[in-house]
Coordinates of C-alpha atoms in Angstrom, one line a residue:
X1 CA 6.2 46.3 -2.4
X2 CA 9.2 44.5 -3.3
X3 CA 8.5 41.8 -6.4
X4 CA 9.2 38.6 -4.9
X5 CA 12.2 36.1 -6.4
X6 CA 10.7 32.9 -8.8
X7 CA 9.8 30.2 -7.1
X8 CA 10.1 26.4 -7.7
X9 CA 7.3 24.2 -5.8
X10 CA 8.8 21.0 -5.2
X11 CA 5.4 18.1 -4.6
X12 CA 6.7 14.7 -4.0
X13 CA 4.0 12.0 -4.3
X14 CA 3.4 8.3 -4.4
X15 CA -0.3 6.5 -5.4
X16 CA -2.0 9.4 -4.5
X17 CA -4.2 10.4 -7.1
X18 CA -6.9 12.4 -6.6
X19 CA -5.1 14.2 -3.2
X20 CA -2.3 15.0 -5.7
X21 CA -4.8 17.2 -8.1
X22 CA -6.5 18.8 -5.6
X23 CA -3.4 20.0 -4.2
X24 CA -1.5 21.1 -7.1
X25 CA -5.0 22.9 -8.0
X26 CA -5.3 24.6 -4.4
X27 CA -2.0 26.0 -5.3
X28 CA -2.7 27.3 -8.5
X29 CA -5.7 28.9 -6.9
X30 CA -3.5 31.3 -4.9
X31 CA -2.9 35.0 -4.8
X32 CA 1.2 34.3 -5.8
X33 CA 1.7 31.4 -8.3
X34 CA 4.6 30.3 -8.4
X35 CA 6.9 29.2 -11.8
X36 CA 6.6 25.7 -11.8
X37 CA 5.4 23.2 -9.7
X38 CA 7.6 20.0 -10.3
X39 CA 5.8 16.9 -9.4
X40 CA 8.4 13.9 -8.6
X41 CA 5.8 10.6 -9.3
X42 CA 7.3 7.8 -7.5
X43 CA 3.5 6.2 -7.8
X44 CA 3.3 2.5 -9.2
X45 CA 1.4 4.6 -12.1
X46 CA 2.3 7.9 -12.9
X47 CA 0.1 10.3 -14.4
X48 CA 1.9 12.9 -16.8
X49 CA -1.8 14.7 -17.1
X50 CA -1.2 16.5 -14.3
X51 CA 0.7 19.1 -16.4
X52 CA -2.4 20.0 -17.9
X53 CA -3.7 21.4 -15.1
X54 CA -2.0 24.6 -15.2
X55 CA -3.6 25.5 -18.7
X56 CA -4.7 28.7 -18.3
X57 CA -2.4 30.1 -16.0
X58 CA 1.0 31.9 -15.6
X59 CA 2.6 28.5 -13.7
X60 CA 4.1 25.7 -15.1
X61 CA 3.6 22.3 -13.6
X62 CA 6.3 19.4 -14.6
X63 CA 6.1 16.2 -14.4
X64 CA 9.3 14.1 -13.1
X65 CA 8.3 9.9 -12.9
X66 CA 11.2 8.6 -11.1
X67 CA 11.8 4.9 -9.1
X68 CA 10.2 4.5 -5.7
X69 CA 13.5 4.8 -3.7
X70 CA 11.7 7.0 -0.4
X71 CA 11.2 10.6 0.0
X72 CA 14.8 12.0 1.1
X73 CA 15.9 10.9 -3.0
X74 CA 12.8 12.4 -4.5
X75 CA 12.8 15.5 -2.8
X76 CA 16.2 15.9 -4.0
X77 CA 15.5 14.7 -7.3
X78 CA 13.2 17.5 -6.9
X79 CA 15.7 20.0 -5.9
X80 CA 17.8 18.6 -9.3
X81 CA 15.1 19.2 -11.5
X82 CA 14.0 22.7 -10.3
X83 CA 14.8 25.6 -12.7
X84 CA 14.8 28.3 -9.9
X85 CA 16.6 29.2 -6.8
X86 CA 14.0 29.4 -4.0
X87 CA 12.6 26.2 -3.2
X88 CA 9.0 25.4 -2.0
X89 CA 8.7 22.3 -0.6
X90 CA 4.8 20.8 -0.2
X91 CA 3.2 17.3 0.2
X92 CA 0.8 16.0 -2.0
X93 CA -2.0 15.8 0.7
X94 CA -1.9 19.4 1.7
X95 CA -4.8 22.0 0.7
X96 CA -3.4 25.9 0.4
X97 CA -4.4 28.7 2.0
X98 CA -5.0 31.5 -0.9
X99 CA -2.3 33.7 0.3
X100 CA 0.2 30.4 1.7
X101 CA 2.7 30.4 -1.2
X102 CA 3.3 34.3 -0.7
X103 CA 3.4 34.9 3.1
X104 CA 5.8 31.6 3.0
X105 CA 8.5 33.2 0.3
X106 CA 8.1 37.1 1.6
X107 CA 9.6 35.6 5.3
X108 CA 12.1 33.7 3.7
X109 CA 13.1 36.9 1.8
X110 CA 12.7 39.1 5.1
X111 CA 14.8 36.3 7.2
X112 CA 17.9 36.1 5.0
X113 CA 20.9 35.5 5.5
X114 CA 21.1 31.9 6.7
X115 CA 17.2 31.1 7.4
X116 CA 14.8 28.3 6.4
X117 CA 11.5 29.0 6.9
X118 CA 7.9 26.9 7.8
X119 CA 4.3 27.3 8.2
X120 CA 1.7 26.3 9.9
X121 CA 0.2 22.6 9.2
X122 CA -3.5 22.6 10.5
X123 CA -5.4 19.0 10.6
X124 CA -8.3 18.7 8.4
X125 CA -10.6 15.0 7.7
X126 CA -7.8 12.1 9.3
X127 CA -7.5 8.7 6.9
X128 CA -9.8 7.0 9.4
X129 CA -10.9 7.0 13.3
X130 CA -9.7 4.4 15.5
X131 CA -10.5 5.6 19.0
X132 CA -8.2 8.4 19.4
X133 CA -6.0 11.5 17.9
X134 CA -3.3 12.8 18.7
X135 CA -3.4 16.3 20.4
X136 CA -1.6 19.2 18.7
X137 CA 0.0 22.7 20.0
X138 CA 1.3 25.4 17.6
X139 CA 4.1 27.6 17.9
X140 CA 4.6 31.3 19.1
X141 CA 3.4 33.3 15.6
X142 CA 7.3 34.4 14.9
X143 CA 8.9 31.6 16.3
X144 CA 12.7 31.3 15.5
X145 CA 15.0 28.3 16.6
X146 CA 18.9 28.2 16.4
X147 CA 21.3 26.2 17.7
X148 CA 20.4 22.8 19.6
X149 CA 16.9 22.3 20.4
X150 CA 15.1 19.2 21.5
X151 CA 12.3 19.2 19.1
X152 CA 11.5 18.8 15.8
X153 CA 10.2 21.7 13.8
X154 CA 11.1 21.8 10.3
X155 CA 8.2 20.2 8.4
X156 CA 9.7 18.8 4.7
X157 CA 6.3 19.4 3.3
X158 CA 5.8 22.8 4.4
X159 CA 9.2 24.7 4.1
X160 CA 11.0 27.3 1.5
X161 CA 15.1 27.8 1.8
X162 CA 17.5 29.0 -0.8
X163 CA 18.9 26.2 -3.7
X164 CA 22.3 27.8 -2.0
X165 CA 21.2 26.7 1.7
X166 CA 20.3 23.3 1.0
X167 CA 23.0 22.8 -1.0
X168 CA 25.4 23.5 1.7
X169 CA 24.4 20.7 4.2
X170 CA 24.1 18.0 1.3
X171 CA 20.5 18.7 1.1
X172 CA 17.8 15.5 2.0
X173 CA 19.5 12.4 3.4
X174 CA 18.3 10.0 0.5
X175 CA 18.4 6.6 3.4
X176 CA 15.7 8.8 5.3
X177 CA 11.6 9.2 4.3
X178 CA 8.7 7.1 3.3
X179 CA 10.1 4.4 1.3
X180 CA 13.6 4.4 2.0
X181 CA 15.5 2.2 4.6
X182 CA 15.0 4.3 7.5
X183 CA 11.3 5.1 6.5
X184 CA 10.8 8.7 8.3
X185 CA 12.7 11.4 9.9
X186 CA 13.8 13.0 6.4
X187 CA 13.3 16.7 7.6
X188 CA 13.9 16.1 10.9
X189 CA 17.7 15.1 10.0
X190 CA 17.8 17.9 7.4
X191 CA 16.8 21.0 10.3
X192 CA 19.5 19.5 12.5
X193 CA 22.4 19.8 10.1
X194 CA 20.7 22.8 9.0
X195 CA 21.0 24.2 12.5
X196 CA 24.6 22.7 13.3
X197 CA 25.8 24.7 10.1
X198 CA 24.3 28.2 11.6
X199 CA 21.0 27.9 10.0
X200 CA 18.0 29.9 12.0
X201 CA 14.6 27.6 11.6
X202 CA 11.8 30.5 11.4
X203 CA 8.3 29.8 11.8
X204 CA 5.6 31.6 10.0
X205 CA 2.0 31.2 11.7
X206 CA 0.1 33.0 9.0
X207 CA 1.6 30.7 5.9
X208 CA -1.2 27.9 6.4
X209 CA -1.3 24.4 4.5
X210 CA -4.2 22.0 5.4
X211 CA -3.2 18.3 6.2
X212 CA -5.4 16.2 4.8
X213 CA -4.7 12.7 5.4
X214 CA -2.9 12.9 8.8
X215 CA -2.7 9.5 10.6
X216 CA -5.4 9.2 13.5
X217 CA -6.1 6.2 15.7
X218 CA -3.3 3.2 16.2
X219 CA -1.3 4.4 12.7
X220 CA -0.2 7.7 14.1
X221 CA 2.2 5.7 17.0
X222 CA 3.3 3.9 13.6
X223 CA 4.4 7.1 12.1
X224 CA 6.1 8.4 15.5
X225 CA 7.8 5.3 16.5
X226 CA 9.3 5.4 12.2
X227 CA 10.2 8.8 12.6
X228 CA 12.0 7.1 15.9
X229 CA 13.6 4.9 13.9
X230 CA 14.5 7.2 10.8

């Protein structure tokens, strides 16, 4: 089997802790590590330790503290700081499957030229319960999307694309994402002007993250009506 490319995991965070270490550690429990993970810490207190917990193991994991200016600038912050070509992009509440990192970069290698691929994003335990959830339906395993569409399907924190291809539509729009002006909607506005410029969006059912703090009850109309608004 072909050796795959090296691999930079960009994991963008802000006060969250404890989801943070369990997620960097899910990933290092995989059956492809990748080179580094950089970690962009926009948290009010940053933790450097985190680079310790690749000790023992083939990955890196780097630690960038930067100002809380949203997620569209760290992500690209992100993309600045990464030493390698093929860009993983992951949040810092998501739990890897064991085989996620390499079913995500072997598509990505298998869809090229001109392709950005995601995964799947399964709901695990929701920040809290407030009556009701939102209802969720997954994509044909193989999906592709080109052109105009009307609906979003490019997840920022489940996605792998070339340095090259990101670069070429002026990667994340730094107004756009949790903490920025326009506080959602970062990856949303990236896959459009991904698929303006030609780009096919390609999904990959078998590359599984877990979401583990998805918003339930009356915060998850927050979140829609922000991504509205981004």
């Amino acid at each position: 089997m072909k050796p795959l490319p090296a691999v930079s995991v960009i994991l963008c965070t802000r006060n969250r802790p404890v989801l943070l270490r369990e997620t960097i550690e899910s990933i290092l429990q995989g059956s492809r590590l990748p080179e580094e993970i950089v970690v962009v810490d926009q948290s009010d207190e940053p933790d450097p330790s985190v680079v310790e917990l690749a000790a023992g193991t083939q990955a890196v994991v780097r630690h960038l503290p930067v100002d809380p200016t949203g997620l569209g600038q760290a992500r690209n912050d992100g993309v600045a700081a990464a030493h390698h070509d093929v860009l993983v992009f992951v949040d810092d509440d998501m739990w890897a499957h064991s085989d996620w990192l390499e079913t995500l970069v072997r598509a990505l290698v298998s869809a090229q030229p001109k392709a950005v691929v995601t995964g799947a994003v399964e709901a695990t335990e929701a920040e809290s319960w407030r009556g009701f959830t939102p209802s969720t339906q997954e994509h044909p395993p193989g999906a592709t999307f080109s052109g105009r569409i009307d609906r979003d399907v490019l997840a920022g924190g489940h996605m792998a694309i070339e340095r090259a291809a990101l670069l070429t539509v002026g990667g994340f729009d730094p107004r756009l994402g949790a903490g920025a002006p326009f506080p959602a909607a970062d990856d949303n506005d990236l896959g459009f002007r991904l698929l303006e410029a030609g780009f096919t969006i390609v999904y990959v059912s078998d590359a599984v993250l877990y979401h583990r703090a998805w918003r339930a009850g009356w915060r998850y109309p927050i979140v829609r009506w922000r991504y509205g608004q981004g």
